[in-house]
Amino acid sequence: MELSRKIMSIRPSATLAVTAKAKDLKAAGKDVIAFAAGEPDFDTPENIRQAGIDAINSGFTRYTAAPGIIELRKAICDKLKNDNNMEYDPSQIIVCNGAKHALANTFMAILNDGDEVIIPAPFWVSYSAMVEIAGGKPVIVYTKAENNFMLSKEDLEGAYTDKTKAIVLVSPSNPTGMIASRENLQAIADFAVEKDLLVIADEIYEKLIYNKNKKHISIGSLNKEIFDRTITINGVSKSYAMTGWRIGYVAAPPAVAKCINVIQSHMASNANAIAQKAALEAITGPQDSVELMRQQFEKRCDYIFEREEEIPYISALKPEGAFYLFVDISGTCGKKYKGTEIKNAADFATLLLDNKLTAVVPCADFGMENYIRLSYAISLDDIKKGMDRLAEFVSELE
Ligand SMILES: Cc1ncc(COP(=O)(O)O)c(C=O)c1O
């Protein structure tokens, strides 16, 4: 029987594949260091866990309104106003099963068959898959390291066609760790307004920033025209170490929010009720744990970057946010490890995992053949061990 042609042509997530292989090796008793996972290694803060327990014990275990409980949507509006300088009405907020689900809902809501979505590469693998599943066409635009991997006006002009519907923007970025400056954002905003496009702004890493000279700016806060065409995506997964709770949200122009609500009500009913209560505590409760986790990530960021800088043939920009180091390994291409030639990042990652039990994500699926991504959402001890192994591996190349 022929299954969905659209889905059969989409590959499963490479990030999850590497994590799975590393987990299998770990389960087999091997001492694997995995720089692969895209989730904080911290426990969800105690007050948030308690809110979840309280929700269960008080019987808050039934369906909720499809877009989420009103207290949470109001709290999200307050947060977006106070932190991001954007004023939304609770009817414009839909709480979803993670930011990923918020994005998937969004693409389904805005795309008709063949509509094009500009996605800057390197890109988080799920954007293009989600666009395709929704019937759209991802248009991948390759950004440059010298431009901090941000989209320029020229990039946008080169990618634009009369089918272009939206531009994806992620800052701080997965996988590059770079943050869009006000100028970057203004260029995208001006282009979107001029060409009548939507902007999907993924702000999931907004609280994890280490570059003291940069702060997170929401593109929707620049002016009224861009606000009216911005769909802001955020959630609690990364900032509050809540990846397993599955709460994200979308804040959208009223017509888009209505469409998303229809999709959500038919396909998911609502996000997990208990997790919505926990997310309410995360957003409205004490925020000191967010800063404590950020400080840990900052220490790790400084350390991993310093170590990477000492290793020959590879290079990276210092991450400004999120928890990824994006490493150019093209200087190792053509070299051999114990007789096997490295042709690209996939070869590099396979040899590194097989020989040094260190897992990194090869970034071909992120649109960059010669880059690997190292997540530093692991302990400093493990980072040290992993970087020792990486340095040893590179020193053994011939
Ligand atoms: C850029 C980006 N957006 C969204 C998500 C999804 O977040 P969630 O776990 O809330 O679905 C991730 C997770 O890796 C991500 O890296």
Short mmCIF file of C-alpha atoms and ligand atoms in Angstrom, two decimals:
data_model
loop_
_atom_site.label_atom_id
_atom_site.label_comp_id
_atom_site.label_asym_id
_atom_site.label_seq_id
_atom_site.Cartn_x
_atom_site.Cartn_y
_atom_site.Cartn_z
CA MET A 1 0.00 0.00 0.00
CA GLU A 2 1.31 3.44 -0.84
CA LEU A 3 1.47 5.71 2.17
CA SER A 4 1.52 9.52 2.03
CA ARG A 5 4.01 10.54 -0.69
CA LYS A 6 4.50 13.89 1.00
CA ILE A 7 5.54 12.28 4.28
CA MET A 8 7.60 9.47 2.75
CA SER A 9 9.84 12.09 1.14
CA ILE A 10 10.67 13.70 4.49
CA ARG A 11 13.55 12.34 6.51
CA PRO A 12 13.31 11.91 10.28
CA SER A 13 15.22 14.41 12.43
CA ALA A 14 19.02 13.93 12.26
CA THR A 15 19.43 15.40 15.73
CA LEU A 16 17.21 12.74 17.21
CA ALA A 17 19.01 10.03 15.18
CA VAL A 18 22.43 10.94 16.62
CA THR A 19 20.99 11.22 20.12
CA ALA A 20 19.42 7.78 19.67
CA LYS A 21 22.70 6.21 18.53
CA ALA A 22 24.55 7.78 21.46
CA LYS A 23 21.84 6.52 23.84
CA ASP A 24 22.12 2.98 22.41
CA LEU A 25 25.87 3.03 22.99
CA LYS A 26 25.33 4.33 26.53
CA ALA A 27 22.77 1.59 27.18
CA ALA A 28 25.38 -0.93 26.01
CA GLY A 29 27.61 0.32 28.83
CA LYS A 30 29.86 2.63 26.77
CA ASP A 31 31.14 5.88 28.28
CA VAL A 32 29.63 8.18 25.65
CA ILE A 33 29.76 11.97 25.83
CA ALA A 34 26.80 13.32 23.88
CA PHE A 35 27.01 16.90 22.63
CA ALA A 36 23.85 16.12 20.72
CA ALA A 37 20.73 16.87 22.72
CA GLY A 38 18.86 20.12 22.35
CA GLU A 39 17.57 20.31 25.90
CA PRO A 40 18.75 21.74 29.21
CA ASP A 41 20.24 19.13 31.54
CA PHE A 42 18.73 20.86 34.60
CA ASP A 43 15.68 19.66 36.49
CA THR A 44 12.52 21.72 36.14
CA PRO A 45 12.64 24.21 39.07
CA GLU A 46 10.92 23.02 42.23
CA ASN A 47 8.12 25.63 42.32
CA ILE A 48 7.09 24.65 38.79
CA ARG A 49 7.12 20.93 39.55
CA GLN A 50 5.00 21.64 42.61
CA ALA A 51 2.45 23.54 40.51
CA GLY A 52 2.11 20.42 38.33
CA ILE A 53 1.65 18.19 41.38
CA ASP A 54 -0.91 20.60 42.82
CA ALA A 55 -2.81 20.57 39.52
CA ILE A 56 -3.04 16.77 39.61
CA ASN A 57 -4.01 16.67 43.29
CA SER A 58 -6.69 19.28 42.85
CA GLY A 59 -8.24 17.33 39.99
CA PHE A 60 -7.17 19.72 37.25
CA THR A 61 -7.03 16.79 34.87
CA ARG A 62 -9.68 17.45 32.25
CA TYR A 63 -9.84 19.08 28.84
CA THR A 64 -9.26 22.82 28.83
CA ALA A 65 -10.32 25.46 26.31
CA ALA A 66 -8.62 24.64 22.98
CA PRO A 67 -6.28 27.67 22.99
CA GLY A 68 -5.38 27.11 26.65
CA ILE A 69 -6.59 28.24 30.06
CA ILE A 70 -7.36 31.94 30.18
CA GLU A 71 -5.05 32.59 33.19
CA LEU A 72 -2.12 31.27 31.19
CA ARG A 73 -3.02 33.20 28.04
CA LYS A 74 -3.34 36.39 30.11
CA ALA A 75 0.00 35.69 31.78
CA ILE A 76 1.58 35.19 28.34
CA CYS A 77 0.15 38.55 27.21
CA ASP A 78 1.67 40.24 30.29
CA LYS A 79 5.00 38.55 29.61
CA LEU A 80 4.97 39.59 25.95
CA LYS A 81 4.19 43.16 26.99
CA ASN A 82 6.76 43.40 29.77
CA ASP A 83 9.63 41.41 28.25
CA ASN A 84 9.05 41.91 24.55
CA ASN A 85 7.21 45.21 24.24
CA MET A 86 4.34 43.69 22.22
CA GLU A 87 0.68 44.06 23.16
CA TYR A 88 -1.51 41.07 22.48
CA ASP A 89 -5.03 40.21 23.50
CA PRO A 90 -5.51 36.72 25.04
CA SER A 91 -7.62 35.78 21.98
CA GLN A 92 -4.41 36.05 19.93
CA ILE A 93 -2.57 33.45 22.03
CA ILE A 94 -2.78 29.70 21.47
CA VAL A 95 -1.03 27.45 23.95
CA CYS A 96 0.26 24.34 22.16
CA ASN A 97 2.11 21.10 22.90
CA GLY A 98 5.54 22.70 22.74
CA ALA A 99 6.93 25.39 20.47
CA LYS A 100 7.31 22.73 17.80
CA HIS A 101 3.57 22.17 17.77
CA ALA A 102 3.01 25.94 17.77
CA LEU A 103 5.16 26.16 14.64
CA ALA A 104 3.46 23.20 12.95
CA ASN A 105 0.05 24.73 13.66
CA THR A 106 1.28 28.04 12.26
CA PHE A 107 2.51 26.61 8.95
CA MET A 108 -0.75 24.69 8.53
CA ALA A 109 -2.71 27.86 9.23
CA ILE A 110 -0.91 30.14 6.78
CA LEU A 111 0.13 27.96 3.82
CA ASN A 112 -1.67 26.93 0.68
CA ASP A 113 -0.14 24.35 -1.67
CA GLY A 114 3.03 25.69 -3.25
CA ASP A 115 3.36 28.77 -1.02
CA GLU A 116 7.01 29.48 -0.34
CA VAL A 117 8.63 30.06 3.03
CA ILE A 118 12.10 31.60 3.23
CA ILE A 119 14.22 29.70 5.74
CA PRO A 120 17.74 30.95 6.50
CA ALA A 121 20.36 28.19 6.55
CA PRO A 122 21.76 26.82 8.74
CA PHE A 123 18.31 26.07 10.05
CA TRP A 124 16.74 23.96 12.73
CA VAL A 125 15.78 20.80 10.82
CA SER A 126 12.11 20.79 11.65
CA TYR A 127 11.22 24.09 9.90
CA SER A 128 11.58 22.75 6.39
CA ALA A 129 9.88 19.44 7.25
CA MET A 130 6.95 21.29 8.81
CA VAL A 131 6.58 23.58 5.81
CA GLU A 132 6.51 20.56 3.50
CA ILE A 133 4.01 18.69 5.66
CA ALA A 134 1.79 21.77 5.48
CA GLY A 135 1.98 21.70 1.65
CA GLY A 136 4.39 24.63 1.33
CA LYS A 137 7.80 24.89 -0.27
CA PRO A 138 10.84 25.68 1.87
CA VAL A 139 13.19 28.11 0.13
CA ILE A 140 16.54 27.71 1.81
CA VAL A 141 18.78 30.77 1.84
CA TYR A 142 22.42 30.22 2.77
CA THR A 143 23.70 32.82 5.20
CA LYS A 144 27.36 33.58 5.85
CA ALA A 145 29.53 33.33 8.95
CA GLU A 146 30.85 36.85 8.27
CA ASN A 147 27.25 38.06 8.50
CA ASN A 148 26.76 36.20 11.82
CA PHE A 149 24.57 33.77 9.83
CA MET A 150 21.83 36.38 9.61
CA LEU A 151 19.66 37.17 6.57
CA SER A 152 20.56 40.31 4.65
CA LYS A 153 18.32 42.38 2.41
CA GLU A 154 20.17 40.99 -0.62
CA ASP A 155 19.55 37.41 0.59
CA LEU A 156 15.85 38.17 0.82
CA GLU A 157 15.71 39.84 -2.57
CA GLY A 158 17.42 36.81 -4.13
CA ALA A 159 14.96 34.38 -2.56
CA TYR A 160 11.74 36.29 -3.10
CA THR A 161 9.19 35.17 -5.71
CA ASP A 162 5.51 35.95 -6.18
CA LYS A 163 4.79 32.75 -4.22
CA THR A 164 6.69 33.85 -1.09
CA LYS A 165 4.37 33.87 1.90
CA ALA A 166 6.58 34.06 4.96
CA ILE A 167 10.09 34.40 6.38
CA VAL A 168 11.35 32.32 9.29
CA LEU A 169 13.51 34.08 11.85
CA VAL A 170 15.11 32.41 14.87
CA SER A 171 17.11 34.45 17.35
CA PRO A 172 19.02 33.39 19.37
CA SER A 173 19.60 30.76 16.75
CA ASN A 174 19.71 27.02 16.79
CA PRO A 175 22.21 25.89 15.50
CA THR A 176 24.48 28.96 15.28
CA GLY A 177 23.97 30.56 18.71
CA MET A 178 23.93 33.99 17.02
CA ILE A 179 21.56 36.83 17.90
CA ALA A 180 19.93 39.14 15.36
CA SER A 181 20.87 42.80 15.82
CA ARG A 182 18.32 45.58 15.55
CA GLU A 183 19.69 46.32 12.05
CA ASN A 184 19.24 42.67 10.98
CA LEU A 185 15.68 42.75 12.25
CA GLN A 186 14.90 46.09 10.66
CA ALA A 187 16.06 44.82 7.25
CA ILE A 188 13.80 41.77 7.52
CA ALA A 189 10.90 43.84 8.81
CA ASP A 190 11.19 46.43 6.03
CA PHE A 191 11.29 43.68 3.42
CA ALA A 192 8.31 41.84 4.91
CA VAL A 193 6.24 45.02 5.02
CA GLU A 194 7.23 46.06 1.49
CA LYS A 195 6.39 42.62 0.01
CA ASP A 196 3.39 41.88 2.22
CA LEU A 197 4.90 38.82 3.91
CA LEU A 198 4.43 37.19 7.28
CA VAL A 199 7.36 36.72 9.67
CA ILE A 200 7.51 33.70 11.93
CA ALA A 201 9.72 34.72 14.84
CA ASP A 202 10.93 31.77 16.90
CA GLU A 203 12.03 33.26 20.24
CA ILE A 204 12.35 30.02 22.21
CA TYR A 205 15.96 30.81 23.31
CA GLU A 206 15.33 34.48 24.22
CA LYS A 207 16.32 34.09 27.89
CA LEU A 208 19.61 32.34 27.14
CA ILE A 209 21.92 35.18 26.14
CA TYR A 210 25.62 35.53 27.01
CA ASN A 211 26.87 38.39 24.87
CA LYS A 212 26.70 41.37 27.22
CA ASN A 213 26.51 43.75 24.25
CA LYS A 214 23.45 42.12 22.75
CA LYS A 215 19.93 41.84 23.96
CA HIS A 216 16.98 40.01 22.58
CA ILE A 217 14.71 42.20 20.47
CA SER A 218 11.39 40.90 19.21
CA ILE A 219 10.91 41.81 15.57
CA GLY A 220 7.22 42.40 16.28
CA SER A 221 8.19 45.25 18.64
CA LEU A 222 9.87 47.34 15.92
CA ASN A 223 6.73 49.02 14.63
CA LYS A 224 3.00 48.53 14.11
CA GLU A 225 3.28 47.39 10.47
CA ILE A 226 5.64 44.52 11.29
CA PHE A 227 3.74 43.66 14.46
CA ASP A 228 0.63 43.12 12.34
CA ARG A 229 2.44 40.54 10.21
CA THR A 230 4.52 38.80 12.86
CA ILE A 231 3.72 35.42 14.35
CA THR A 232 5.72 35.06 17.55
CA ILE A 233 6.60 31.57 18.77
CA ASN A 234 7.85 30.91 22.27
CA GLY A 235 7.48 28.44 25.12
CA VAL A 236 8.81 27.22 28.42
CA SER A 237 10.92 24.27 27.23
CA LYS A 238 14.36 25.87 27.10
CA SER A 239 14.13 28.80 29.56
CA TYR A 240 12.62 26.77 32.39
CA ALA A 241 14.08 23.31 31.65
CA MET A 242 10.62 22.00 30.81
CA THR A 243 11.17 20.11 27.55
CA GLY A 244 9.12 17.11 28.63
CA TRP A 245 6.12 19.13 29.78
CA ARG A 246 5.39 20.18 26.18
CA ILE A 247 4.14 23.72 26.49
CA GLY A 248 4.78 26.32 23.81
CA TYR A 249 2.67 29.09 22.42
CA VAL A 250 1.99 31.23 19.42
CA ALA A 251 1.00 34.90 19.48
CA ALA A 252 -0.46 35.89 16.15
CA PRO A 253 -2.53 38.46 14.27
CA PRO A 254 -6.25 37.81 14.99
CA ALA A 255 -7.08 36.10 11.66
CA VAL A 256 -4.07 33.75 11.94
CA ALA A 257 -4.86 33.01 15.60
CA LYS A 258 -8.42 32.04 14.60
CA CYS A 259 -7.12 29.59 11.98
CA ILE A 260 -4.65 28.06 14.41
CA ASN A 261 -7.44 27.67 16.93
CA VAL A 262 -9.49 25.68 14.39
CA ILE A 263 -6.54 23.37 13.67
CA GLN A 264 -5.71 22.89 17.32
CA SER A 265 -9.31 22.18 18.32
CA HIS A 266 -9.57 19.40 15.72
CA MET A 267 -6.10 17.93 15.97
CA ALA A 268 -5.04 18.23 19.61
CA SER A 269 -8.00 19.64 21.58
CA ASN A 270 -5.68 21.42 23.97
CA ALA A 271 -2.20 21.33 25.45
CA ASN A 272 -1.80 19.13 28.53
CA ALA A 273 -3.89 20.66 31.34
CA ILE A 274 -1.42 19.87 34.13
CA ALA A 275 1.50 21.24 32.17
CA GLN A 276 -0.48 24.45 31.49
CA LYS A 277 -0.69 25.02 35.27
CA ALA A 278 3.03 24.36 35.59
CA ALA A 279 3.73 26.78 32.73
CA LEU A 280 1.60 29.41 34.48
CA GLU A 281 3.84 29.09 37.53
CA ALA A 282 6.94 29.20 35.31
CA ILE A 283 5.86 32.46 33.68
CA THR A 284 4.35 34.20 36.72
CA GLY A 285 6.46 32.74 39.57
CA PRO A 286 9.99 33.67 40.72
CA GLN A 287 12.43 33.97 37.81
CA ASP A 288 15.71 33.47 39.70
CA SER A 289 16.15 29.88 38.51
CA VAL A 290 16.17 31.11 34.90
CA GLU A 291 19.12 33.38 35.68
CA LEU A 292 20.94 30.62 37.58
CA MET A 293 20.64 28.27 34.62
CA ARG A 294 21.69 31.03 32.23
CA GLN A 295 24.83 31.63 34.28
CA GLN A 296 25.71 27.92 34.11
CA PHE A 297 25.24 27.94 30.35
CA GLU A 298 27.39 31.05 30.07
CA LYS A 299 30.26 29.37 31.94
CA ARG A 300 30.00 26.35 29.69
CA CYS A 301 29.83 28.55 26.60
CA ASP A 302 33.04 30.36 27.56
CA TYR A 303 34.79 27.09 28.33
CA ILE A 304 33.74 25.13 25.23
CA PHE A 305 34.58 28.04 22.93
CA GLU A 306 38.02 28.46 24.51
CA ARG A 307 38.73 24.74 24.05
CA GLU A 308 37.49 24.75 20.44
CA GLU A 309 39.76 27.71 19.67
CA GLU A 310 42.79 25.63 20.68
CA ILE A 311 42.00 22.83 18.24
CA PRO A 312 43.53 23.13 14.77
CA TYR A 313 41.58 22.77 11.48
CA ILE A 314 38.23 23.66 13.03
CA SER A 315 36.67 27.06 13.75
CA ALA A 316 33.57 28.63 15.24
CA LEU A 317 32.02 31.98 16.09
CA LYS A 318 31.58 32.58 19.80
CA PRO A 319 27.95 31.77 20.59
CA GLU A 320 25.92 34.74 21.84
CA GLY A 321 22.96 32.74 23.08
CA ALA A 322 21.06 29.40 23.07
CA PHE A 323 23.34 26.44 23.98
CA TYR A 324 25.06 25.40 20.77
CA LEU A 325 28.54 25.77 19.34
CA PHE A 326 28.44 25.66 15.55
CA VAL A 327 31.76 24.38 14.28
CA ASP A 328 33.20 24.57 10.77
CA ILE A 329 35.15 21.34 10.17
CA SER A 330 36.00 21.99 6.51
CA GLY A 331 39.71 22.23 7.46
CA THR A 332 39.63 18.51 8.27
CA CYS A 333 38.10 17.48 4.94
CA GLY A 334 40.53 15.43 2.88
CA LYS A 335 42.35 14.26 6.03
CA LYS A 336 42.22 10.66 7.19
CA TYR A 337 41.46 9.02 10.51
CA LYS A 338 43.10 5.58 10.68
CA GLY A 339 42.90 5.35 6.89
CA THR A 340 39.32 6.58 6.48
CA GLU A 341 38.97 9.88 4.66
CA ILE A 342 36.79 12.67 6.03
CA LYS A 343 34.72 14.08 3.18
CA ASN A 344 32.14 16.00 5.18
CA ALA A 345 30.73 16.58 8.66
CA ALA A 346 28.78 13.30 8.59
CA ASP A 347 32.07 11.36 8.16
CA PHE A 348 33.65 13.48 10.90
CA ALA A 349 30.78 12.79 13.31
CA THR A 350 30.67 9.05 12.57
CA LEU A 351 34.41 8.61 13.05
CA LEU A 352 34.34 10.69 16.24
CA LEU A 353 31.49 8.68 17.74
CA ASP A 354 32.88 5.29 16.68
CA ASN A 355 36.45 5.97 17.82
CA LYS A 356 36.16 8.47 20.67
CA LEU A 357 32.62 7.79 21.91
CA THR A 358 31.73 11.45 21.45
CA ALA A 359 28.48 12.39 19.75
CA VAL A 360 28.06 15.63 17.80
CA VAL A 361 25.39 16.51 15.26
CA PRO A 362 26.53 16.69 11.62
CA CYS A 363 24.72 19.63 10.06
CA ALA A 364 23.92 18.53 6.48
CA ASP A 365 20.27 18.41 7.48
CA PHE A 366 20.63 21.96 8.85
CA GLY A 367 21.78 22.98 5.37
CA MET A 368 25.53 23.02 6.09
CA GLU A 369 27.56 19.97 4.97
CA ASN A 370 30.81 20.96 6.66
CA TYR A 371 29.60 21.98 10.08
CA ILE A 372 28.91 20.10 13.27
CA ARG A 373 26.79 21.29 16.18
CA LEU A 374 27.89 20.78 19.77
CA SER A 375 25.22 21.27 22.39
CA TYR A 376 26.71 22.42 25.69
CA ALA A 377 23.59 21.56 27.66
CA ILE A 378 25.68 18.99 29.53
CA SER A 379 27.82 19.26 32.67
CA LEU A 380 31.11 21.14 32.61
CA ASP A 381 32.90 17.88 33.49
CA ASP A 382 31.38 16.15 30.49
CA ILE A 383 32.19 19.12 28.25
CA LYS A 384 35.81 18.92 29.41
CA LYS A 385 36.00 15.19 28.76
CA GLY A 386 34.31 15.53 25.38
CA MET A 387 36.58 18.38 24.28
CA ASP A 388 39.66 16.35 25.37
CA ARG A 389 38.42 13.58 23.12
CA LEU A 390 37.66 15.91 20.23
CA ALA A 391 41.14 17.46 20.51
CA GLU A 392 42.72 13.99 20.59
CA PHE A 393 40.67 12.90 17.58
CA VAL A 394 41.76 15.92 15.52
CA SER A 395 45.39 15.46 16.60
CA GLU A 396 45.29 11.92 15.21
CA LEU A 397 44.15 13.02 11.75
CA GLU A 398 46.66 12.48 8.98
C1 LIG B 1 14.73 26.75 17.33
C2 LIG B 1 13.79 25.84 18.05
N1 LIG B 1 12.48 26.10 18.01
C3 LIG B 1 11.59 25.31 18.63
C4 LIG B 1 12.00 24.19 19.32
C5 LIG B 1 10.96 23.31 19.95
O1 LIG B 1 10.73 23.57 21.27
P1 LIG B 1 9.67 22.69 22.09
O2 LIG B 1 10.44 21.66 22.83
O3 LIG B 1 8.97 23.66 22.99
O4 LIG B 1 8.73 22.06 21.11
C6 LIG B 1 13.35 23.88 19.40
C7 LIG B 1 13.79 22.66 20.10
O5 LIG B 1 14.84 22.12 19.88
C8 LIG B 1 14.26 24.72 18.75
O6 LIG B 1 15.58 24.48 18.79
#
